Amino acid sequence: TIELCTPYTLSFPISGTTNNPPGTIYIITKNDGTPNDTLSHPPPTNYIHNFTNTSCGATGGIDPNTFFVRIKAQNPCGSSTATIEPITTNQIPVANFTISPDTIVCINTTVTFSNKSQDGATVDNNGVCDTTTANNWSISPTTGWTLVSSTLGTNPLNPYNPNTWGSNNLVAQFNVAGVYQIKLRVQGTNTCGYDSIVKTICVQTPPTPSFIATPLTGCSPLVVNFTNTSTGLNQCGPITRLWTVTKTSFTCQADSTNDYVFISGTNSTSNNPVIRFNNQGTYSVTLQLTNKCGQF
């Protein structure tokens, strides 16, 4: 038996064809789902084939769950066939997981990481397919979070010992803001190795809005510069701003849509807007900040 880990390229020597007459053709068949190949005389000295799939589920060979490569030399005088089999190909799992509710969350949020890996495949010594796929997890940094009803598993991972496996769905609560890397490692019951994937989440805290406005009084039209002094802005993930202006009192002039305007290339979402107040009155300016924790 030839045992391989996919993807694997094998070279099959073609010999004994020297005395075949012109017009002989060589038909090569496989049972791995790839099309047949037909070679003309004289054939190359080697036939190259790349096995990309596991032999689990393969039929037609001398043993279940194995591949074959057969060459048939054929001309009007007759034909002859040679076969190389059984060929067993094993495959490592493909790691993948999803994150819920999102990759950007607020502090003290519970996040679920769900294992969505593609199982590996192993043909054991008895010709039986084994798709056992063990997994473990790691979270970096190792502090700032706690697990909820789940386990990381151990490293190194033993695919034959479930006591070393991590939970299929990892649930963690993050109580410190920052960026965390979540790693999932998966391994099957063969010697082909393992696969892993790393994804990142961002944990935010509520921002605290504050700003300075200068000048606070003057004659219309009055240009006022607003300097954003909020804290909690330099966090991972987006934080949006919204400046709103309300005229709270007036004397002899009614409210107008032209009471104020953002100038100098700024607008209601700018970090440090500049506003020109065109008409007399008292105005209230509010800064609202929004991130995954809500509006503040």
PDB file of C-alpha atoms in Angstrom:
ATOM      1  CA  THR A   1       0.000   0.000   0.000  1.00  0.00           C
ATOM      2  CA  ILE A   2       1.186   3.502  -0.871  1.00  0.00           C
ATOM      3  CA  GLU A   3       0.121   5.952   1.877  1.00  0.00           C
ATOM      4  CA  LEU A   4       0.209   9.660   1.090  1.00  0.00           C
ATOM      5  CA  CYS A   5      -0.810  13.004   2.552  1.00  0.00           C
ATOM      6  CA  THR A   6      -2.606  15.233   0.071  1.00  0.00           C
ATOM      7  CA  PRO A   7      -1.724  17.114  -1.951  1.00  0.00           C
ATOM      8  CA  TYR A   8       0.939  14.726  -3.226  1.00  0.00           C
ATOM      9  CA  THR A   9       2.464  14.175  -6.660  1.00  0.00           C
ATOM     10  CA  LEU A  10       3.507  10.683  -7.723  1.00  0.00           C
ATOM     11  CA  SER A  11       5.618   9.662 -10.680  1.00  0.00           C
ATOM     12  CA  PHE A  12       4.702   6.338 -12.324  1.00  0.00           C
ATOM     13  CA  PRO A  13       7.396   4.834 -14.613  1.00  0.00           C
ATOM     14  CA  ILE A  14       6.247   3.585 -18.022  1.00  0.00           C
ATOM     15  CA  SER A  15       8.449   0.766 -19.315  1.00  0.00           C
ATOM     16  CA  GLY A  16       8.398  -2.204 -21.678  1.00  0.00           C
ATOM     17  CA  THR A  17       6.949  -0.227 -24.568  1.00  0.00           C
ATOM     18  CA  THR A  18       9.981  -0.178 -26.883  1.00  0.00           C
ATOM     19  CA  ASN A  19       8.748  -2.985 -29.157  1.00  0.00           C
ATOM     20  CA  ASN A  20       5.175  -1.712 -29.441  1.00  0.00           C
ATOM     21  CA  PRO A  21       4.285  -0.776 -33.042  1.00  0.00           C
ATOM     22  CA  PRO A  22       3.374   2.754 -34.145  1.00  0.00           C
ATOM     23  CA  GLY A  23      -0.295   3.517 -33.541  1.00  0.00           C
ATOM     24  CA  THR A  24      -0.287   2.041 -30.069  1.00  0.00           C
ATOM     25  CA  ILE A  25      -2.078   4.242 -27.557  1.00  0.00           C
ATOM     26  CA  TYR A  26      -1.841   4.221 -23.772  1.00  0.00           C
ATOM     27  CA  ILE A  27      -5.011   4.904 -21.774  1.00  0.00           C
ATOM     28  CA  ILE A  28      -4.493   5.862 -18.134  1.00  0.00           C
ATOM     29  CA  THR A  29      -7.451   5.619 -15.749  1.00  0.00           C
ATOM     30  CA  LYS A  30      -7.776   6.623 -12.101  1.00  0.00           C
ATOM     31  CA  ASN A  31     -10.617   6.388  -9.607  1.00  0.00           C
ATOM     32  CA  ASP A  32      -9.950   9.729  -7.883  1.00  0.00           C
ATOM     33  CA  GLY A  33     -12.462  11.638 -10.005  1.00  0.00           C
ATOM     34  CA  THR A  34      -9.959  13.011 -12.516  1.00  0.00           C
ATOM     35  CA  PRO A  35     -10.473  12.352 -16.252  1.00  0.00           C
ATOM     36  CA  ASN A  36      -8.648   9.633 -18.184  1.00  0.00           C
ATOM     37  CA  ASP A  37      -5.467  10.482 -20.073  1.00  0.00           C
ATOM     38  CA  THR A  38      -4.524   9.068 -23.471  1.00  0.00           C
ATOM     39  CA  LEU A  39      -0.878   9.004 -24.555  1.00  0.00           C
ATOM     40  CA  SER A  40       0.503   8.315 -28.023  1.00  0.00           C
ATOM     41  CA  HIS A  41       3.394   6.017 -28.864  1.00  0.00           C
ATOM     42  CA  PRO A  42       6.136   6.377 -27.819  1.00  0.00           C
ATOM     43  CA  PRO A  43       4.907   7.339 -24.326  1.00  0.00           C
ATOM     44  CA  PRO A  44       6.986   9.371 -21.870  1.00  0.00           C
ATOM     45  CA  THR A  45       9.193   7.486 -19.463  1.00  0.00           C
ATOM     46  CA  ASN A  46       7.038   8.642 -16.528  1.00  0.00           C
ATOM     47  CA  TYR A  47       3.418   9.554 -15.915  1.00  0.00           C
ATOM     48  CA  ILE A  48       2.940  12.307 -13.325  1.00  0.00           C
ATOM     49  CA  HIS A  49      -0.254  12.565 -11.293  1.00  0.00           C
ATOM     50  CA  ASN A  50      -1.219  14.904  -8.429  1.00  0.00           C
ATOM     51  CA  PHE A  51      -3.532  13.488  -5.771  1.00  0.00           C
ATOM     52  CA  THR A  52      -5.555  16.292  -4.197  1.00  0.00           C
ATOM     53  CA  ASN A  53      -8.365  14.409  -2.427  1.00  0.00           C
ATOM     54  CA  THR A  54      -8.571  11.784   0.268  1.00  0.00           C
ATOM     55  CA  SER A  55      -9.179   8.224  -0.872  1.00  0.00           C
ATOM     56  CA  CYS A  56     -11.952   7.888   1.728  1.00  0.00           C
ATOM     57  CA  GLY A  57     -15.042   6.856  -0.193  1.00  0.00           C
ATOM     58  CA  ALA A  58     -13.166   5.698  -3.285  1.00  0.00           C
ATOM     59  CA  THR A  59     -14.503   2.573  -4.995  1.00  0.00           C
ATOM     60  CA  GLY A  60     -13.322   0.235  -7.735  1.00  0.00           C
ATOM     61  CA  GLY A  61      -9.949  -0.628  -6.281  1.00  0.00           C
ATOM     62  CA  ILE A  62      -8.799  -3.915  -4.860  1.00  0.00           C
ATOM     63  CA  ASP A  63      -9.378  -2.520  -1.352  1.00  0.00           C
ATOM     64  CA  PRO A  64     -12.112  -0.184  -0.165  1.00  0.00           C
ATOM     65  CA  ASN A  65     -11.208   3.483   0.247  1.00  0.00           C
ATOM     66  CA  THR A  66      -8.143   3.249  -1.966  1.00  0.00           C
ATOM     67  CA  PHE A  67      -7.100   4.685  -5.330  1.00  0.00           C
ATOM     68  CA  PHE A  68      -5.562   2.986  -8.351  1.00  0.00           C
ATOM     69  CA  VAL A  69      -3.677   4.156 -11.434  1.00  0.00           C
ATOM     70  CA  ARG A  70      -3.996   1.811 -14.425  1.00  0.00           C
ATOM     71  CA  ILE A  71      -2.359   1.981 -17.827  1.00  0.00           C
ATOM     72  CA  LYS A  72      -3.701   0.075 -20.819  1.00  0.00           C
ATOM     73  CA  ALA A  73      -1.591  -0.312 -23.950  1.00  0.00           C
ATOM     74  CA  GLN A  74      -3.868  -0.864 -26.948  1.00  0.00           C
ATOM     75  CA  ASN A  75      -3.503  -1.373 -30.709  1.00  0.00           C
ATOM     76  CA  PRO A  76      -5.320  -3.440 -33.367  1.00  0.00           C
ATOM     77  CA  CYS A  77      -3.378  -6.544 -32.316  1.00  0.00           C
ATOM     78  CA  GLY A  78      -4.659  -6.487 -28.724  1.00  0.00           C
ATOM     79  CA  SER A  79      -4.066  -4.846 -25.371  1.00  0.00           C
ATOM     80  CA  SER A  80      -2.345  -5.284 -22.020  1.00  0.00           C
ATOM     81  CA  THR A  81      -2.880  -3.594 -18.665  1.00  0.00           C
ATOM     82  CA  ALA A  82      -0.699  -2.695 -15.679  1.00  0.00           C
ATOM     83  CA  THR A  83      -1.979  -1.384 -12.350  1.00  0.00           C
ATOM     84  CA  ILE A  84      -0.474   0.303  -9.345  1.00  0.00           C
ATOM     85  CA  GLU A  85      -2.689  -0.088  -6.291  1.00  0.00           C
ATOM     86  CA  PRO A  86      -3.756   0.223  -3.552  1.00  0.00           C
ATOM     87  CA  ILE A  87      -2.943   3.895  -3.020  1.00  0.00           C
ATOM     88  CA  THR A  88      -4.168   5.483   0.200  1.00  0.00           C
ATOM     89  CA  THR A  89      -4.355   9.246   0.574  1.00  0.00           C
ATOM     90  CA  ASN A  90      -5.040  10.977   3.892  1.00  0.00           C
ATOM     91  CA  GLN A  91      -6.004  14.605   4.393  1.00  0.00           C
ATOM     92  CA  ILE A  92      -5.543  17.131   7.183  1.00  0.00           C
ATOM     93  CA  PRO A  93      -8.573  19.106   8.396  1.00  0.00           C
ATOM     94  CA  VAL A  94      -9.108  22.698   7.237  1.00  0.00           C
ATOM     95  CA  ALA A  95      -9.482  25.053  10.201  1.00  0.00           C
ATOM     96  CA  ASN A  96     -12.235  27.671  10.295  1.00  0.00           C
ATOM     97  CA  PHE A  97     -14.552  29.259  12.865  1.00  0.00           C
ATOM     98  CA  THR A  98     -17.197  31.958  13.116  1.00  0.00           C
ATOM     99  CA  ILE A  99     -17.516  34.784  15.642  1.00  0.00           C
ATOM    100  CA  SER A 100     -20.809  35.909  17.209  1.00  0.00           C
ATOM    101  CA  PRO A 101     -22.179  38.507  17.766  1.00  0.00           C
ATOM    102  CA  ASP A 102     -19.398  40.425  15.963  1.00  0.00           C
ATOM    103  CA  THR A 103     -15.658  40.945  15.657  1.00  0.00           C
ATOM    104  CA  ILE A 104     -16.069  44.321  17.419  1.00  0.00           C
ATOM    105  CA  VAL A 105     -17.824  44.211  20.801  1.00  0.00           C
ATOM    106  CA  CYS A 106     -18.248  46.231  23.984  1.00  0.00           C
ATOM    107  CA  ILE A 107     -16.450  45.382  27.210  1.00  0.00           C
ATOM    108  CA  ASN A 108     -18.073  42.589  29.295  1.00  0.00           C
ATOM    109  CA  THR A 109     -19.695  41.115  26.174  1.00  0.00           C
ATOM    110  CA  THR A 110     -19.891  37.333  25.829  1.00  0.00           C
ATOM    111  CA  VAL A 111     -18.512  36.168  22.472  1.00  0.00           C
ATOM    112  CA  THR A 112     -19.018  32.714  20.937  1.00  0.00           C
ATOM    113  CA  PHE A 113     -16.434  31.168  18.632  1.00  0.00           C
ATOM    114  CA  SER A 114     -17.985  28.262  16.707  1.00  0.00           C
ATOM    115  CA  ASN A 115     -15.808  25.594  15.130  1.00  0.00           C
ATOM    116  CA  LYS A 116     -16.740  25.313  11.425  1.00  0.00           C
ATOM    117  CA  SER A 117     -13.670  23.364  10.311  1.00  0.00           C
ATOM    118  CA  GLN A 118     -13.689  20.863   7.480  1.00  0.00           C
ATOM    119  CA  ASP A 119     -12.925  17.408   8.868  1.00  0.00           C
ATOM    120  CA  GLY A 120      -9.777  15.590   7.893  1.00  0.00           C
ATOM    121  CA  ALA A 121      -9.774  11.988   6.678  1.00  0.00           C
ATOM    122  CA  THR A 122      -7.650   8.958   7.479  1.00  0.00           C
ATOM    123  CA  VAL A 123      -7.790   5.459   6.018  1.00  0.00           C
ATOM    124  CA  ASP A 124      -6.686   3.171   8.852  1.00  0.00           C
ATOM    125  CA  ASN A 125      -4.860  -0.147   8.588  1.00  0.00           C
ATOM    126  CA  ASN A 126      -8.167  -1.952   8.172  1.00  0.00           C
ATOM    127  CA  GLY A 127      -9.203   0.204   5.233  1.00  0.00           C
ATOM    128  CA  VAL A 128     -11.782   2.089   7.290  1.00  0.00           C
ATOM    129  CA  CYS A 129     -12.224   5.851   6.954  1.00  0.00           C
ATOM    130  CA  ASP A 130     -11.732   7.882  10.125  1.00  0.00           C
ATOM    131  CA  THR A 131     -12.835  11.521  10.051  1.00  0.00           C
ATOM    132  CA  THR A 132     -12.129  12.217  13.719  1.00  0.00           C
ATOM    133  CA  THR A 133     -11.041  15.853  14.015  1.00  0.00           C
ATOM    134  CA  ALA A 134      -9.794  17.135  17.348  1.00  0.00           C
ATOM    135  CA  ASN A 135      -9.366  20.813  18.154  1.00  0.00           C
ATOM    136  CA  ASN A 136      -7.936  23.202  20.716  1.00  0.00           C
ATOM    137  CA  TRP A 137      -8.038  26.972  21.156  1.00  0.00           C
ATOM    138  CA  SER A 138      -5.832  29.769  22.417  1.00  0.00           C
ATOM    139  CA  ILE A 139      -6.570  33.429  23.178  1.00  0.00           C
ATOM    140  CA  SER A 140      -3.865  36.081  23.200  1.00  0.00           C
ATOM    141  CA  PRO A 141      -3.240  37.961  25.419  1.00  0.00           C
ATOM    142  CA  THR A 142      -3.907  35.356  28.073  1.00  0.00           C
ATOM    143  CA  THR A 143      -5.568  37.812  30.463  1.00  0.00           C
ATOM    144  CA  GLY A 144      -8.548  40.173  30.230  1.00  0.00           C
ATOM    145  CA  TRP A 145     -11.120  37.450  29.612  1.00  0.00           C
ATOM    146  CA  THR A 146     -12.825  34.481  31.255  1.00  0.00           C
ATOM    147  CA  LEU A 147     -14.299  31.327  29.747  1.00  0.00           C
ATOM    148  CA  VAL A 148     -17.998  30.565  30.051  1.00  0.00           C
ATOM    149  CA  SER A 149     -18.980  26.871  30.023  1.00  0.00           C
ATOM    150  CA  SER A 150     -16.189  25.851  27.643  1.00  0.00           C
ATOM    151  CA  THR A 151     -12.561  24.730  27.560  1.00  0.00           C
ATOM    152  CA  LEU A 152      -9.541  25.636  25.432  1.00  0.00           C
ATOM    153  CA  GLY A 153      -8.044  22.141  25.299  1.00  0.00           C
ATOM    154  CA  THR A 154      -4.374  21.393  25.755  1.00  0.00           C
ATOM    155  CA  ASN A 155      -1.323  21.924  23.592  1.00  0.00           C
ATOM    156  CA  PRO A 156       0.090  19.683  22.222  1.00  0.00           C
ATOM    157  CA  LEU A 157      -3.211  18.229  21.098  1.00  0.00           C
ATOM    158  CA  ASN A 158      -3.674  14.450  21.153  1.00  0.00           C
ATOM    159  CA  PRO A 159      -6.306  13.445  18.550  1.00  0.00           C
ATOM    160  CA  TYR A 160      -6.682  10.059  20.250  1.00  0.00           C
ATOM    161  CA  ASN A 161      -7.407  11.487  23.714  1.00  0.00           C
ATOM    162  CA  PRO A 162     -10.626  13.537  24.023  1.00  0.00           C
ATOM    163  CA  ASN A 163      -9.415  14.837  27.396  1.00  0.00           C
ATOM    164  CA  THR A 164      -6.991  17.080  25.485  1.00  0.00           C
ATOM    165  CA  TRP A 165      -9.624  18.474  23.129  1.00  0.00           C
ATOM    166  CA  GLY A 166     -11.181  21.907  23.405  1.00  0.00           C
ATOM    167  CA  SER A 167     -14.878  22.711  23.209  1.00  0.00           C
ATOM    168  CA  ASN A 168     -16.454  22.755  19.784  1.00  0.00           C
ATOM    169  CA  ASN A 169     -17.963  26.158  20.630  1.00  0.00           C
ATOM    170  CA  LEU A 170     -15.721  28.383  22.734  1.00  0.00           C
ATOM    171  CA  VAL A 171     -17.535  31.015  24.819  1.00  0.00           C
ATOM    172  CA  ALA A 172     -15.563  33.839  26.434  1.00  0.00           C
ATOM    173  CA  GLN A 173     -16.416  37.088  28.199  1.00  0.00           C
ATOM    174  CA  PHE A 174     -13.966  39.961  27.658  1.00  0.00           C
ATOM    175  CA  ASN A 175     -13.624  42.332  30.620  1.00  0.00           C
ATOM    176  CA  VAL A 176     -10.624  44.386  29.475  1.00  0.00           C
ATOM    177  CA  ALA A 177     -10.659  46.534  26.339  1.00  0.00           C
ATOM    178  CA  GLY A 178      -8.156  45.811  23.579  1.00  0.00           C
ATOM    179  CA  VAL A 179      -7.369  43.556  20.620  1.00  0.00           C
ATOM    180  CA  TYR A 180      -7.433  39.776  21.090  1.00  0.00           C
ATOM    181  CA  GLN A 181      -6.237  37.028  18.744  1.00  0.00           C
ATOM    182  CA  ILE A 182      -8.223  33.798  18.731  1.00  0.00           C
ATOM    183  CA  LYS A 183      -6.457  30.717  17.347  1.00  0.00           C
ATOM    184  CA  LEU A 184      -8.099  27.401  16.444  1.00  0.00           C
ATOM    185  CA  ARG A 185      -5.957  24.348  15.741  1.00  0.00           C
ATOM    186  CA  VAL A 186      -7.427  21.153  14.252  1.00  0.00           C
ATOM    187  CA  GLN A 187      -5.822  17.749  13.748  1.00  0.00           C
ATOM    188  CA  GLY A 188      -6.937  14.371  12.443  1.00  0.00           C
ATOM    189  CA  THR A 189      -5.818  10.850  13.302  1.00  0.00           C
ATOM    190  CA  ASN A 190      -3.011  10.682  10.752  1.00  0.00           C
ATOM    191  CA  THR A 191       0.572  11.853  10.444  1.00  0.00           C
ATOM    192  CA  CYS A 192      -0.209  14.540   7.869  1.00  0.00           C
ATOM    193  CA  GLY A 193      -0.052  17.330  10.455  1.00  0.00           C
ATOM    194  CA  TYR A 194      -2.530  19.973  11.526  1.00  0.00           C
ATOM    195  CA  ASP A 195      -4.123  23.188  10.336  1.00  0.00           C
ATOM    196  CA  SER A 196      -4.763  26.387  12.256  1.00  0.00           C
ATOM    197  CA  ILE A 197      -6.411  29.757  11.765  1.00  0.00           C
ATOM    198  CA  VAL A 198      -6.187  33.025  13.696  1.00  0.00           C
ATOM    199  CA  LYS A 199      -8.901  35.688  13.815  1.00  0.00           C
ATOM    200  CA  THR A 200      -8.955  38.999  15.671  1.00  0.00           C
ATOM    201  CA  ILE A 201     -11.614  40.685  17.769  1.00  0.00           C
ATOM    202  CA  CYS A 202     -11.744  44.239  19.125  1.00  0.00           C
ATOM    203  CA  VAL A 203     -13.169  45.010  22.582  1.00  0.00           C
ATOM    204  CA  GLN A 204     -14.211  48.617  23.229  1.00  0.00           C
ATOM    205  CA  THR A 205     -15.170  50.678  26.278  1.00  0.00           C
ATOM    206  CA  PRO A 206     -17.767  53.494  26.292  1.00  0.00           C
ATOM    207  CA  PRO A 207     -16.193  56.796  25.142  1.00  0.00           C
ATOM    208  CA  THR A 208     -16.592  59.970  27.224  1.00  0.00           C
ATOM    209  CA  PRO A 209     -17.563  63.034  25.145  1.00  0.00           C
ATOM    210  CA  SER A 210     -16.061  66.441  25.967  1.00  0.00           C
ATOM    211  CA  PHE A 211     -14.972  69.486  23.986  1.00  0.00           C
ATOM    212  CA  ILE A 212     -13.793  73.105  24.219  1.00  0.00           C
ATOM    213  CA  ALA A 213     -15.402  75.964  22.241  1.00  0.00           C
ATOM    214  CA  THR A 214     -13.747  79.323  21.579  1.00  0.00           C
ATOM    215  CA  PRO A 215     -14.996  82.000  21.675  1.00  0.00           C
ATOM    216  CA  LEU A 216     -18.206  81.490  23.625  1.00  0.00           C
ATOM    217  CA  THR A 217     -19.640  84.981  23.002  1.00  0.00           C
ATOM    218  CA  GLY A 218     -19.355  87.611  20.306  1.00  0.00           C
ATOM    219  CA  CYS A 219     -21.150  89.541  17.639  1.00  0.00           C
ATOM    220  CA  SER A 220     -22.846  87.792  14.729  1.00  0.00           C
ATOM    221  CA  PRO A 221     -21.642  86.451  12.450  1.00  0.00           C
ATOM    222  CA  LEU A 222     -19.503  84.641  15.052  1.00  0.00           C
ATOM    223  CA  VAL A 223     -17.003  81.910  14.082  1.00  0.00           C
ATOM    224  CA  VAL A 224     -16.467  79.344  16.842  1.00  0.00           C
ATOM    225  CA  ASN A 225     -13.781  76.635  16.854  1.00  0.00           C
ATOM    226  CA  PHE A 226     -14.656  73.376  18.610  1.00  0.00           C
ATOM    227  CA  THR A 227     -11.820  71.194  19.909  1.00  0.00           C
ATOM    228  CA  ASN A 228     -12.719  67.586  20.665  1.00  0.00           C
ATOM    229  CA  THR A 229     -11.193  66.590  24.049  1.00  0.00           C
ATOM    230  CA  SER A 230     -13.149  63.346  24.446  1.00  0.00           C
ATOM    231  CA  THR A 231     -11.527  60.302  26.027  1.00  0.00           C
ATOM    232  CA  GLY A 232     -11.797  56.730  24.820  1.00  0.00           C
ATOM    233  CA  LEU A 233     -11.431  57.709  21.148  1.00  0.00           C
ATOM    234  CA  ASN A 234      -8.219  55.854  20.352  1.00  0.00           C
ATOM    235  CA  GLN A 235      -9.740  52.405  20.549  1.00  0.00           C
ATOM    236  CA  CYS A 236      -9.849  49.582  18.055  1.00  0.00           C
ATOM    237  CA  GLY A 237     -12.889  49.696  15.851  1.00  0.00           C
ATOM    238  CA  PRO A 238     -14.874  52.712  14.625  1.00  0.00           C
ATOM    239  CA  ILE A 239     -16.225  55.541  16.743  1.00  0.00           C
ATOM    240  CA  THR A 240     -18.612  57.972  15.044  1.00  0.00           C
ATOM    241  CA  ARG A 241     -19.213  61.624  15.991  1.00  0.00           C
ATOM    242  CA  LEU A 242     -22.310  63.773  15.622  1.00  0.00           C
ATOM    243  CA  TRP A 243     -22.390  67.484  16.436  1.00  0.00           C
ATOM    244  CA  THR A 244     -25.858  69.013  16.820  1.00  0.00           C
ATOM    245  CA  VAL A 245     -26.755  72.681  17.264  1.00  0.00           C
ATOM    246  CA  THR A 246     -29.962  73.934  18.872  1.00  0.00           C
ATOM    247  CA  LYS A 247     -31.006  77.581  19.193  1.00  0.00           C
ATOM    248  CA  THR A 248     -32.291  77.920  22.744  1.00  0.00           C
ATOM    249  CA  SER A 249     -33.294  81.598  22.766  1.00  0.00           C
ATOM    250  CA  PHE A 250     -33.634  84.621  20.497  1.00  0.00           C
ATOM    251  CA  THR A 251     -34.594  88.244  20.828  1.00  0.00           C
ATOM    252  CA  CYS A 252     -36.076  90.042  17.850  1.00  0.00           C
ATOM    253  CA  GLN A 253     -35.305  87.428  15.211  1.00  0.00           C
ATOM    254  CA  ALA A 254     -37.081  84.112  14.715  1.00  0.00           C
ATOM    255  CA  ASP A 255     -35.339  80.810  14.114  1.00  0.00           C
ATOM    256  CA  SER A 256     -33.892  80.346  10.649  1.00  0.00           C
ATOM    257  CA  THR A 257     -32.280  77.510   8.749  1.00  0.00           C
ATOM    258  CA  ASN A 258     -29.453  79.941   8.145  1.00  0.00           C
ATOM    259  CA  ASP A 259     -28.778  80.499  11.863  1.00  0.00           C
ATOM    260  CA  TYR A 260     -25.505  78.538  11.633  1.00  0.00           C
ATOM    261  CA  VAL A 261     -23.307  76.711   9.128  1.00  0.00           C
ATOM    262  CA  PHE A 262     -20.277  74.408   9.323  1.00  0.00           C
ATOM    263  CA  ILE A 263     -17.317  76.032   7.558  1.00  0.00           C
ATOM    264  CA  SER A 264     -13.629  75.470   6.759  1.00  0.00           C
ATOM    265  CA  GLY A 265     -14.359  72.079   5.187  1.00  0.00           C
ATOM    266  CA  THR A 266     -15.926  70.660   8.348  1.00  0.00           C
ATOM    267  CA  ASN A 267     -19.333  69.101   8.937  1.00  0.00           C
ATOM    268  CA  SER A 268     -21.446  67.550  11.684  1.00  0.00           C
ATOM    269  CA  THR A 269     -19.214  64.442  11.861  1.00  0.00           C
ATOM    270  CA  SER A 270     -15.843  66.182  11.921  1.00  0.00           C
ATOM    271  CA  ASN A 271     -13.463  65.694  14.816  1.00  0.00           C
ATOM    272  CA  ASN A 272     -12.875  69.445  15.316  1.00  0.00           C
ATOM    273  CA  PRO A 273     -15.596  71.387  13.492  1.00  0.00           C
ATOM    274  CA  VAL A 274     -15.747  75.120  12.848  1.00  0.00           C
ATOM    275  CA  ILE A 275     -19.209  76.703  13.006  1.00  0.00           C
ATOM    276  CA  ARG A 276     -20.284  80.185  11.954  1.00  0.00           C
ATOM    277  CA  PHE A 277     -23.312  81.506  13.836  1.00  0.00           C
ATOM    278  CA  ASN A 278     -25.045  83.953  11.505  1.00  0.00           C
ATOM    279  CA  ASN A 279     -27.824  85.300  13.718  1.00  0.00           C
ATOM    280  CA  GLN A 280     -27.983  86.534  17.266  1.00  0.00           C
ATOM    281  CA  GLY A 281     -29.291  84.267  20.007  1.00  0.00           C
ATOM    282  CA  THR A 282     -28.198  81.567  22.429  1.00  0.00           C
ATOM    283  CA  TYR A 283     -27.128  78.218  21.025  1.00  0.00           C
ATOM    284  CA  SER A 284     -26.560  74.787  22.576  1.00  0.00           C
ATOM    285  CA  VAL A 285     -23.973  72.525  20.931  1.00  0.00           C
ATOM    286  CA  THR A 286     -23.890  68.806  21.710  1.00  0.00           C
ATOM    287  CA  LEU A 287     -21.318  66.145  20.781  1.00  0.00           C
ATOM    288  CA  GLN A 288     -22.579  62.558  20.605  1.00  0.00           C
ATOM    289  CA  LEU A 289     -20.149  59.627  20.311  1.00  0.00           C
ATOM    290  CA  THR A 290     -21.231  56.162  19.199  1.00  0.00           C
ATOM    291  CA  ASN A 291     -19.356  52.854  19.290  1.00  0.00           C
ATOM    292  CA  LYS A 292     -20.273  49.221  20.004  1.00  0.00           C
ATOM    293  CA  CYS A 293     -21.137  50.171  23.583  1.00  0.00           C
ATOM    294  CA  GLY A 294     -23.872  52.586  22.455  1.00  0.00           C
ATOM    295  CA  GLN A 295     -24.375  56.356  22.194  1.00  0.00           C
ATOM    296  CA  PHE A 296     -22.805  58.778  24.673  1.00  0.00           C
TER     297      PHE A 296
END
